[in-house]
Coordinates of C-alpha atoms (C1' of nucleotides) in Angstrom, one line a residue:
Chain A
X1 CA 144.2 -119.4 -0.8
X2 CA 143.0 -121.7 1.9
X3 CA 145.1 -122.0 4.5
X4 CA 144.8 -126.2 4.1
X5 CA 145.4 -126.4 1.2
X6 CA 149.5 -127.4 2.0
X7 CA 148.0 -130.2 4.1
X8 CA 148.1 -134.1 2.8
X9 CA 145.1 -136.2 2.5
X10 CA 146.9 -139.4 2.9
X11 CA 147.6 -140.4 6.6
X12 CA 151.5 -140.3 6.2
X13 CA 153.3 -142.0 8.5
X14 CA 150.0 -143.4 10.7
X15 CA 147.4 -146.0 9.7
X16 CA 146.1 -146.0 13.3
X17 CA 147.9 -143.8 15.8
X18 CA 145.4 -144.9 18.0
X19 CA 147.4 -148.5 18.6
X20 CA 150.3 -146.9 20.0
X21 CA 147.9 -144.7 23.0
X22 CA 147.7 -146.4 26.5
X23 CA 144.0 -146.7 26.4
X24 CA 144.3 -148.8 23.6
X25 CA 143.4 -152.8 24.1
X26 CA 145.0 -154.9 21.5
X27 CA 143.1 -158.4 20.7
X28 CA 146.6 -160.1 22.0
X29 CA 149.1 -159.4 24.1
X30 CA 152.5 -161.1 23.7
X31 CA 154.4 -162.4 26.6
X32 CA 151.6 -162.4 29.0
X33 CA 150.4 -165.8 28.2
X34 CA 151.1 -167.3 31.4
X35 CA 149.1 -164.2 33.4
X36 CA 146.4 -163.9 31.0
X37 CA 145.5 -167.7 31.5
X38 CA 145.9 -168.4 35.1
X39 CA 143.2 -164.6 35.5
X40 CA 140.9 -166.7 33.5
X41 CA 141.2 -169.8 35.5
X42 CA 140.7 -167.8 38.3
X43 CA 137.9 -165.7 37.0
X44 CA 136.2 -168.8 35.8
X45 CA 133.7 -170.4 38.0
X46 CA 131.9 -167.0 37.5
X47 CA 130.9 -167.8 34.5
X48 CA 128.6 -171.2 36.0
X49 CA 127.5 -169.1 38.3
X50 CA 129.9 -169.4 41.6
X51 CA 131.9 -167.1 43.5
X52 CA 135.5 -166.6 42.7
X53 CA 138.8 -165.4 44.9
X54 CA 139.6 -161.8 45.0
X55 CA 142.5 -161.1 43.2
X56 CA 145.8 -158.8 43.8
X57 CA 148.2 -158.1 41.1
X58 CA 151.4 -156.7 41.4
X59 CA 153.9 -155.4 38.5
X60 CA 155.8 -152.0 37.6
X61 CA 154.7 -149.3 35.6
X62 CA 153.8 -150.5 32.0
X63 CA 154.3 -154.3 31.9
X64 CA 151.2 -155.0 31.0
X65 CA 148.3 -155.6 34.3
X66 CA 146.2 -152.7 33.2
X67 CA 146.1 -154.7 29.7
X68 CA 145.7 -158.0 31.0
X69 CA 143.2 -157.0 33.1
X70 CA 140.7 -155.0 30.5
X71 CA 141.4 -158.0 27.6
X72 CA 140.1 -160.7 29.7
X73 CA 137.5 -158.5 31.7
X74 CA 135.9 -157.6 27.6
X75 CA 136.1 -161.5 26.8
X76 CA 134.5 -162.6 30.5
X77 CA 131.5 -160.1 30.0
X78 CA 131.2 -161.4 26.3
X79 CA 131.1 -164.6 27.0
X80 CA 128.9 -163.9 29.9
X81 CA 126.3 -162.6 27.6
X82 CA 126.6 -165.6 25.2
X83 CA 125.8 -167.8 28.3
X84 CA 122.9 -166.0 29.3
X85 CA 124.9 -164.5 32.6
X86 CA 124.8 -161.3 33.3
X87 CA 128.9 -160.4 34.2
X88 CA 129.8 -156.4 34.1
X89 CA 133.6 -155.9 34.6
X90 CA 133.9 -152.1 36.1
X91 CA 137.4 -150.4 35.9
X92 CA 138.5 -147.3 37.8
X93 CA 141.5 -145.9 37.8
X94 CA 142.5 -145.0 41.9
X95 CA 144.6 -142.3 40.6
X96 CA 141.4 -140.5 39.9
X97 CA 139.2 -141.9 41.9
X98 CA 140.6 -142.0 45.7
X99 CA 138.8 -141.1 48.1
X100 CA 135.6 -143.8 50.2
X101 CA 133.3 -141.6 48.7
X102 CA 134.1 -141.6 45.0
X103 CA 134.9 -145.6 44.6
X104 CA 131.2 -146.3 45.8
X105 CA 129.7 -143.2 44.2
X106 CA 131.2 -144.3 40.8
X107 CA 130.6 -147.9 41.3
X108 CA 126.6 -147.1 41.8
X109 CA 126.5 -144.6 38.8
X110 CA 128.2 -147.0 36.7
X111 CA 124.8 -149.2 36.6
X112 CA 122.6 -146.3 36.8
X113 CA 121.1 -145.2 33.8
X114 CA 118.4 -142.2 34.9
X115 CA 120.0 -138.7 36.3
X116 CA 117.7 -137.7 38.9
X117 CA 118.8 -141.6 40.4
X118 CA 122.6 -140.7 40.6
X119 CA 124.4 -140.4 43.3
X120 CA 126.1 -137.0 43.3
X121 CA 129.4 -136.4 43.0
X122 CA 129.3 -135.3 47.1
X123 CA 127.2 -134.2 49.4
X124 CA 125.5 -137.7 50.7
X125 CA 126.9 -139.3 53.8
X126 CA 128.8 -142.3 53.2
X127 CA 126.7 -144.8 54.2
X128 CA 123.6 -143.7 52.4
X129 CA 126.2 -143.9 49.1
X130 CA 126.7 -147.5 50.6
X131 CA 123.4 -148.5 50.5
X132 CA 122.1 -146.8 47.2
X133 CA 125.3 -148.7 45.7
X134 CA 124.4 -152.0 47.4
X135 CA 121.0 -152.0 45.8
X136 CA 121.9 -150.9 42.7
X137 CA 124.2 -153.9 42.7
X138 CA 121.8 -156.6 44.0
X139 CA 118.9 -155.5 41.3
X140 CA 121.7 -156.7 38.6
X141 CA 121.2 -160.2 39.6
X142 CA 124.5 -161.2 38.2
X143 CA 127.8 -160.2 38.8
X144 CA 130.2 -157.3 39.4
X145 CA 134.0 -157.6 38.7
X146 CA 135.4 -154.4 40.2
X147 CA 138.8 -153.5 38.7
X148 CA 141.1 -151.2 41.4
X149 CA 144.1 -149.8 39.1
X150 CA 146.4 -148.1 41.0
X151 CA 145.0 -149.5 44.0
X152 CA 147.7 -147.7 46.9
X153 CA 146.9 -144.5 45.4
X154 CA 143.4 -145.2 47.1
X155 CA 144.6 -146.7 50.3
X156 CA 147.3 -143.8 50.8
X157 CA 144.6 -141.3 50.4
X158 CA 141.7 -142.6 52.4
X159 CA 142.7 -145.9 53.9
X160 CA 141.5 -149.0 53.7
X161 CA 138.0 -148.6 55.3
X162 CA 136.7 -148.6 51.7
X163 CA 138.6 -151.9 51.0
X164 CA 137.1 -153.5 53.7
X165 CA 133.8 -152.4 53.2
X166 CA 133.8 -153.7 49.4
X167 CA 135.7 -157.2 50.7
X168 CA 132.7 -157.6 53.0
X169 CA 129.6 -156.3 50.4
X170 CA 129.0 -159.8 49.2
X171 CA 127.9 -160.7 52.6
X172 CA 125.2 -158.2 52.0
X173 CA 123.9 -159.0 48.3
X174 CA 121.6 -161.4 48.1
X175 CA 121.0 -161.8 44.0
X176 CA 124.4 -160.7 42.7
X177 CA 128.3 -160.6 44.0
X178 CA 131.1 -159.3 43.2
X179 CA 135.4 -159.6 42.7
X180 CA 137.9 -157.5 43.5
X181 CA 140.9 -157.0 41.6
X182 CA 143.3 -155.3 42.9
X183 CA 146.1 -153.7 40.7
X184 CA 148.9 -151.6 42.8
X185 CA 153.0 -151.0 40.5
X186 CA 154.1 -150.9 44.6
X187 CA 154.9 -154.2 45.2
X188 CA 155.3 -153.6 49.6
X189 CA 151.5 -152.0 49.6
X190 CA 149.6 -155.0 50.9
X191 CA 151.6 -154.9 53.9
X192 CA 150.5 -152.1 55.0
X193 CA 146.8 -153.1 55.0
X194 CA 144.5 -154.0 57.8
X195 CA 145.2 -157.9 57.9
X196 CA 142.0 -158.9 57.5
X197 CA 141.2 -156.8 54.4
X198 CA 144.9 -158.1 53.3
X199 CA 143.9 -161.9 53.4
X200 CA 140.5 -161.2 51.6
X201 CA 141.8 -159.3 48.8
X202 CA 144.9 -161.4 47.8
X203 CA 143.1 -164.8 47.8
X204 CA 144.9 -164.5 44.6
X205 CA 148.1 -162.7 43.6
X206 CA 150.0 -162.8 40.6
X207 CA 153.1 -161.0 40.0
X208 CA 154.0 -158.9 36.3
X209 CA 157.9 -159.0 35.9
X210 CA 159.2 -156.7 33.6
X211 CA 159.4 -157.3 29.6
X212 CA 163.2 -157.5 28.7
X213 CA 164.5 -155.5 25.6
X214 CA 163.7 -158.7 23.2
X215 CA 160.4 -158.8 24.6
X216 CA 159.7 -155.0 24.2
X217 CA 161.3 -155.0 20.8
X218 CA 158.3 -157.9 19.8
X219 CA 155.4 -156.2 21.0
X220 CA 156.3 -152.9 19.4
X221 CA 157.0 -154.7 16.3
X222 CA 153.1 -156.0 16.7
X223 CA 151.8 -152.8 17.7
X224 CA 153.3 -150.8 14.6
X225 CA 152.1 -153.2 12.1
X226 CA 148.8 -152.0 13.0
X227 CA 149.7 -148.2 13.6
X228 CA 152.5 -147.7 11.1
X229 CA 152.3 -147.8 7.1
X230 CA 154.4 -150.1 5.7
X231 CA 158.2 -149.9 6.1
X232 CA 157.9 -146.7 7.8
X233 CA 159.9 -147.8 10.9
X234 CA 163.4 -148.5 10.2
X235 CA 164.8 -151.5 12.6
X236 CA 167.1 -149.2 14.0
X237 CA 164.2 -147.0 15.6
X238 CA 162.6 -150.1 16.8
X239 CA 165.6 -151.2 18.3
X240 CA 166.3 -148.0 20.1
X241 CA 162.8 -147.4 21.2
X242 CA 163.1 -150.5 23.0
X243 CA 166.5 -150.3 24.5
X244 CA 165.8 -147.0 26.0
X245 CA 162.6 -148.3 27.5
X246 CA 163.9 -151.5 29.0
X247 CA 166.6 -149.3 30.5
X248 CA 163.3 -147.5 32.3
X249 CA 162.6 -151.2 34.0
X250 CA 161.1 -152.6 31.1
X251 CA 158.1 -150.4 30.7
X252 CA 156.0 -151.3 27.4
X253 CA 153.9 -148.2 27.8
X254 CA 156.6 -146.3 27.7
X255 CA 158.4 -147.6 24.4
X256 CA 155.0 -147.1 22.6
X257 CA 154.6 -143.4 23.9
X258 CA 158.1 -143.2 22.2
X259 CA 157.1 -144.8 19.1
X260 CA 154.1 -142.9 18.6
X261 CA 155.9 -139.4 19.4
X262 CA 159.0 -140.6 16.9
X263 CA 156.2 -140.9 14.3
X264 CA 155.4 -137.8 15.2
X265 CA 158.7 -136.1 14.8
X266 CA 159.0 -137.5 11.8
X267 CA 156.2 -136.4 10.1
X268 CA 156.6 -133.3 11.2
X269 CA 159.6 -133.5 9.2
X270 CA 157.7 -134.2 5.9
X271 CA 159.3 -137.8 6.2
X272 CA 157.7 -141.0 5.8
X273 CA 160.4 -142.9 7.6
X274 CA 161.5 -143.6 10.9
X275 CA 165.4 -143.0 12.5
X276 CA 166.9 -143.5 15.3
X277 CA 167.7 -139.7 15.6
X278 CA 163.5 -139.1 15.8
X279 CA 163.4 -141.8 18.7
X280 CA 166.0 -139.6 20.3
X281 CA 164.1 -136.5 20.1
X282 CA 160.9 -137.8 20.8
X283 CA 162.9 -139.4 24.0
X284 CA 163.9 -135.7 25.1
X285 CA 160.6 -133.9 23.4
X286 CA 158.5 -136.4 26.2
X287 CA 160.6 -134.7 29.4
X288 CA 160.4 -131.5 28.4
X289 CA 156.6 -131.6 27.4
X290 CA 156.3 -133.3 31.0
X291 CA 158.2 -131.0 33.0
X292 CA 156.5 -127.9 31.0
X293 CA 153.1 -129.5 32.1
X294 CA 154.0 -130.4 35.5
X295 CA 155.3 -126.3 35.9
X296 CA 152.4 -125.0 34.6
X297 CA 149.5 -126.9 36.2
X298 CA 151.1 -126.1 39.7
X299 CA 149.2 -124.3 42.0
X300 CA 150.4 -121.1 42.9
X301 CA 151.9 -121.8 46.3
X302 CA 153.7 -124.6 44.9
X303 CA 154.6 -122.4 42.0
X304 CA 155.8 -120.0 44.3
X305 CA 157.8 -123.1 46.5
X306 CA 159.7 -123.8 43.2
X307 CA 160.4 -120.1 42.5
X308 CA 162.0 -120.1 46.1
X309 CA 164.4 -123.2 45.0
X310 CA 165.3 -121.6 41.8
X311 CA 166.3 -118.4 43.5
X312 CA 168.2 -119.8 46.5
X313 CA 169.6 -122.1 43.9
X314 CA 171.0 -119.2 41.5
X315 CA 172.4 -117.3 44.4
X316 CA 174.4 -120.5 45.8
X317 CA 176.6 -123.2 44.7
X318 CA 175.6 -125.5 47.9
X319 CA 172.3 -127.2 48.2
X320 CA 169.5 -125.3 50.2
X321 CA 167.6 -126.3 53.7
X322 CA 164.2 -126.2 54.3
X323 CA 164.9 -123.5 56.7
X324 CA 166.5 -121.7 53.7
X325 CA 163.8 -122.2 51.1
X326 CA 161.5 -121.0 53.9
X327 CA 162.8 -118.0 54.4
X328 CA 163.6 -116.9 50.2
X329 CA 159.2 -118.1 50.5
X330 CA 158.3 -115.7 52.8
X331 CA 160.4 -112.7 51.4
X332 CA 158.6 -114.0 47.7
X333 CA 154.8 -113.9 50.0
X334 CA 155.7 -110.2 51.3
X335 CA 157.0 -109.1 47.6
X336 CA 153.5 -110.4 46.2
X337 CA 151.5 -109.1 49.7
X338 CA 149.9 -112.8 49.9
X339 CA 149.5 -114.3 52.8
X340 CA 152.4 -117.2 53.8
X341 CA 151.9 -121.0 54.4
X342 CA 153.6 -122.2 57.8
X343 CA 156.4 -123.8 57.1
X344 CA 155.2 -127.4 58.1
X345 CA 152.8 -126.9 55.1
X346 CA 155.6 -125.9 52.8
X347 CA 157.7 -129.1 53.8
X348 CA 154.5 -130.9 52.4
X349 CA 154.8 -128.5 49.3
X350 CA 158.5 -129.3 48.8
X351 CA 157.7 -133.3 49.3
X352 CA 154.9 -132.8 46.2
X353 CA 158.0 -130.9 44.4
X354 CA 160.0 -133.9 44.8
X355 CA 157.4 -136.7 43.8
X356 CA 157.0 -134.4 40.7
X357 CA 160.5 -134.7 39.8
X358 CA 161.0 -131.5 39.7
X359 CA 163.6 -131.0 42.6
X360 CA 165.7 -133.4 44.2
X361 CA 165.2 -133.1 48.2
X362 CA 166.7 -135.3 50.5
X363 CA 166.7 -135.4 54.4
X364 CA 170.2 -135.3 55.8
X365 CA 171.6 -135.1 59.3
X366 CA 174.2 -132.3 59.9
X367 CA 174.5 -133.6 63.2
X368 CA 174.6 -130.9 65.8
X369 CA 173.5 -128.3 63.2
X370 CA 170.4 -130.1 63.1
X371 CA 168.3 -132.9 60.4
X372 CA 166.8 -130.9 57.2
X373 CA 166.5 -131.5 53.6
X374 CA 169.1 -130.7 51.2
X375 CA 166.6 -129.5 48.2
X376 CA 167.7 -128.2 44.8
X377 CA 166.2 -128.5 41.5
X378 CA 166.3 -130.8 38.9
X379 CA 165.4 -128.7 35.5
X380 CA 167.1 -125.8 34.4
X381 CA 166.9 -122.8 36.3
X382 CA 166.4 -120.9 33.8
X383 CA 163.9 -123.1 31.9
X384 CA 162.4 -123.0 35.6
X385 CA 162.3 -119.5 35.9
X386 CA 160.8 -118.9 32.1
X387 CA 158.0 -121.6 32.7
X388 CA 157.1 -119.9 36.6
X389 CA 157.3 -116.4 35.4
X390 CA 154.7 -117.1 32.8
X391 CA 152.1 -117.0 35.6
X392 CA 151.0 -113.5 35.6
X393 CA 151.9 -113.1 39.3
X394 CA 155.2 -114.6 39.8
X395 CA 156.2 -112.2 36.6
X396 CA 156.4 -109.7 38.7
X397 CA 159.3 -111.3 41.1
X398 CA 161.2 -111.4 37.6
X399 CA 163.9 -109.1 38.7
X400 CA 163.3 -110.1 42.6
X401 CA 166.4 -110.8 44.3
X402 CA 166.2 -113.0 47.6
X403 CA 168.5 -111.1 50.6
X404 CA 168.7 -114.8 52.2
X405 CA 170.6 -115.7 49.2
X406 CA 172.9 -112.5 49.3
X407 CA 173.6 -113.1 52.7
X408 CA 174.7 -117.4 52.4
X409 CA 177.3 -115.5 49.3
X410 CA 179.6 -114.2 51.5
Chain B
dT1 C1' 178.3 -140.9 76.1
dG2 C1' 174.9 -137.5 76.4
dT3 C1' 173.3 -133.3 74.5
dC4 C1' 171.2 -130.6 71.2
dC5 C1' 170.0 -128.7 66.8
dA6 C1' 166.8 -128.1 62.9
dC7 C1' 164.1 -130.0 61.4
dT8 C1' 160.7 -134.3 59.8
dG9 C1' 156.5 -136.1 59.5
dG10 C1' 152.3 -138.0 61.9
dA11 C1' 147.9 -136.7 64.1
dA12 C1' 144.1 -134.0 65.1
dG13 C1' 141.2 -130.6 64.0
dG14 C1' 139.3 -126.1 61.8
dG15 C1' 136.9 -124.0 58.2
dA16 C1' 135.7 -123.2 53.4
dG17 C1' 133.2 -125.0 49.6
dG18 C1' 130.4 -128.2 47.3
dG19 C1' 126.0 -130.5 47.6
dC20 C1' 121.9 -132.9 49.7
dT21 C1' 117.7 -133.2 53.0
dT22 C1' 114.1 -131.5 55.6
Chain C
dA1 C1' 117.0 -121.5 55.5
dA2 C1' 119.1 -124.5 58.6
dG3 C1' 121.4 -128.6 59.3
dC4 C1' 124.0 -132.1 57.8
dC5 C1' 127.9 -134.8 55.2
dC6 C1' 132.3 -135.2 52.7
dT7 C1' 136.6 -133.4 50.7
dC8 C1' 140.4 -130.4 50.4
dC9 C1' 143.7 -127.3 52.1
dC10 C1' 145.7 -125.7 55.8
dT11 C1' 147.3 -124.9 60.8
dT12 C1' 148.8 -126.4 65.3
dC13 C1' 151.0 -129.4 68.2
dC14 C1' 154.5 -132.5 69.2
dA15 C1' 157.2 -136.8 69.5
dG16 C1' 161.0 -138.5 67.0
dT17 C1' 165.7 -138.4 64.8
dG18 C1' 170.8 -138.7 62.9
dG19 C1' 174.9 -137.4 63.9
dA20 C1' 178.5 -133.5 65.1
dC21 C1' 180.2 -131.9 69.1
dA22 C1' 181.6 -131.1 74.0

DNA sequence: TGTCCACTGGAAGGGAGGGCTT
DNA sequence: AAGCCCTCCCTTCCAGTGGACA
């Protein structure tokens, strides 16, 4: 017997799971009318031809910029090639590409066809990369719209050297130019930017707000038309999906990660319908899948941080210091004969910890007994200690017992 | 009101590792 | 092979800090 042979031919639940991914640009988007028409009017004198402002756009997590920005950067460079205008709209994602070196590596390769012309991926000095991508961009003779997602990711990284450098390039091309757009979810970032690379890049800014539930509740509605069979998703479902997603500020990607995960769930099931109870799963299946991947991709320093928090944390009622989780760290380094980190190192280690979500660290004062950070975790300790002992070295602090922790018992 | 603790977190710089150029 | 550049991870140094306590 094959061992396929239990499986169905017919999709079940999906048409086109792909409609509910975040890569995924839909033909419209509902409720961002207003933005998508005032970045064409903006955008528009390149099409005869003439410069156009840069462009800065601010909005939380999942209310549509990223969207926005790729549906009318796809219709621009169509339109450009009806017209006989050469328009290329490059996106990268700051998140992955942050450092000087990478946003003007990627930008040259993006219009560089041969291999042995690239720009490797390090190794040149900066402004060699600056000048290769300045020529590449010039020999277009048209022009560039240069999408920046996640923008501050870039400028907490490396600065904003690079942002000046690409708000002054068009003073350097002679046959082409080029846009900035500027996307950033933290809405204080351009404050902390050079003023004069501030005033070029937001010529232009426009603000995302939030979808409310009603609005969430419509563009799922669209979106599983197209990724659902029919009557597969019960109005319940839809409603909770976006409930529990406006409650996370209103975050569209969000609800659709839920959708497509309830779908999932179902399935799963052998069902060809939607409940609420599979958007409530899917809702807790997300966190735990995110935590489990956070855990395990840690390096092992980190890995070995956390360890030190869920050990201090087991032995004690009362949130832990720095200097605490310090000290459980270097009796963890001398169990596994590595080496220890300095303890200014593992406060940066303990910061990442915290951006992760995976502990909760705060800096408070105890007045004379010093300022620290109250740290403890935020998963279970024991889901902690599961996930971190799966590394083959840290399974062998499974039955390891921190004295700091003995001692702070009595 | 001033002192002092236990850090925090910024800045500078070292060195390893990746890669290019001559 | 030597010299150079950039990034990443880390150390060293140190000014700054909130608030309990004398």
């Amino acid at each position: 017997m094959n061992l396929f042979e239990g499986v169905s031919t017919l999709g079940g639940i999906f048409v086109d799971k792909e409609a509910l991914r975040s890569g995924y640009t839909p033909d419209t988007l509902p409720h961002r009318e207003e933005q998508i028409e005032n970045l064409v009017t903006i955008l528009a004198p390149v099409l005869r031809g003439e410069p156009c402002s840069n462009v800065f756009i601010y909005g939380k997590t999942g209310t549509g910029k990223t969207a926005t920005v790729k549906l009318v950067g796809r219709d621009l460079s169509e339109m450009g090639l009806l017209r006989g205008r050469g328009i290329d709209c490059v996106y990268m994602n700051c998140e992955v590409v942050d450092t000087q070196y990478g946003v003007l590596a990627n930008l040259a390769n993006y219009f560089i066809r041969t291999w042995q012309d690239r720009v490797p991926f390090t190794g040149w000095p900066l402004d060699k990369v600056y000048e290769r991508m300045k020529q590449t961009l010039d020999s277009l003779m048209g022009t560039v719209i240069l999408v920046l997602d996640e923008v501050d990711k870039l400028v907490a990284k490396s600065g904003d050297d690079v942002l000046y450098q690409l708000t002054t390039l068009n003073d350097d091309l002679v046959n082409s130019d080029m846009t900035l757009v500027g996307v950033s979810n933290d809405l204080r970032f351009a404050d902390f930017l050079d003023p004069r690379v501030k005033s070029r890049l937001s010529e232009e800014e426009m603000v995302f707000p939030p979808y409310d539930a009603s609005q969430l509740r419509h563009i799922l509605m669209e979106r599983a038309q197209i990724a659902f069979v029919e009557e597969a998703l019960t109005e319940g479902a839809l409603s909770l999906c976006s409930a529990m997603a406006a409650q996370e500020h209103g975050d569209a990607r969000r609800a659709l990660t839920l959708l497509r995960v309830a779908g999932e769930v179902a399935e799963r099931e052998g069902l060809e319908i939607i409940e609420t109870r599979h958007v409530r799963k899917a809702g807790m299946k997300i966190e735990t899948d995110r935590i489990t991947q956070a855990i395990k991709t840690l390096p092992i320093q980190s890995k070995l941080v956390m360890l030190s928090v869920v050990k201090g944390s087991d032995a004690s009622a009362s949130r832990l210091t720095t200097g605490e989780v310090y000290e459980i760290y270097e009796e963890l380094s001398s169990a596994l004969a590595i080496m220890p980190l300095t303890q200014r190192r593992v406060t940066d280690l303990i910061s990442e910890l915290d951006m992760l979500g995976l502990v909760n660290a705060r800096v408070v004062s105890k007045g004379r007994y010093g300022r620290t950070r109250e740290i403890e975790t935020r998963i279970i300790p024991d889901k902690a200690r599961f996930l971190l002992e799966e590394d083959d070295l840290l399974s062998h602090l499974a039955e390891f017992k921190p004295k700091v922790s003995q001692v702070r018992l009595m």
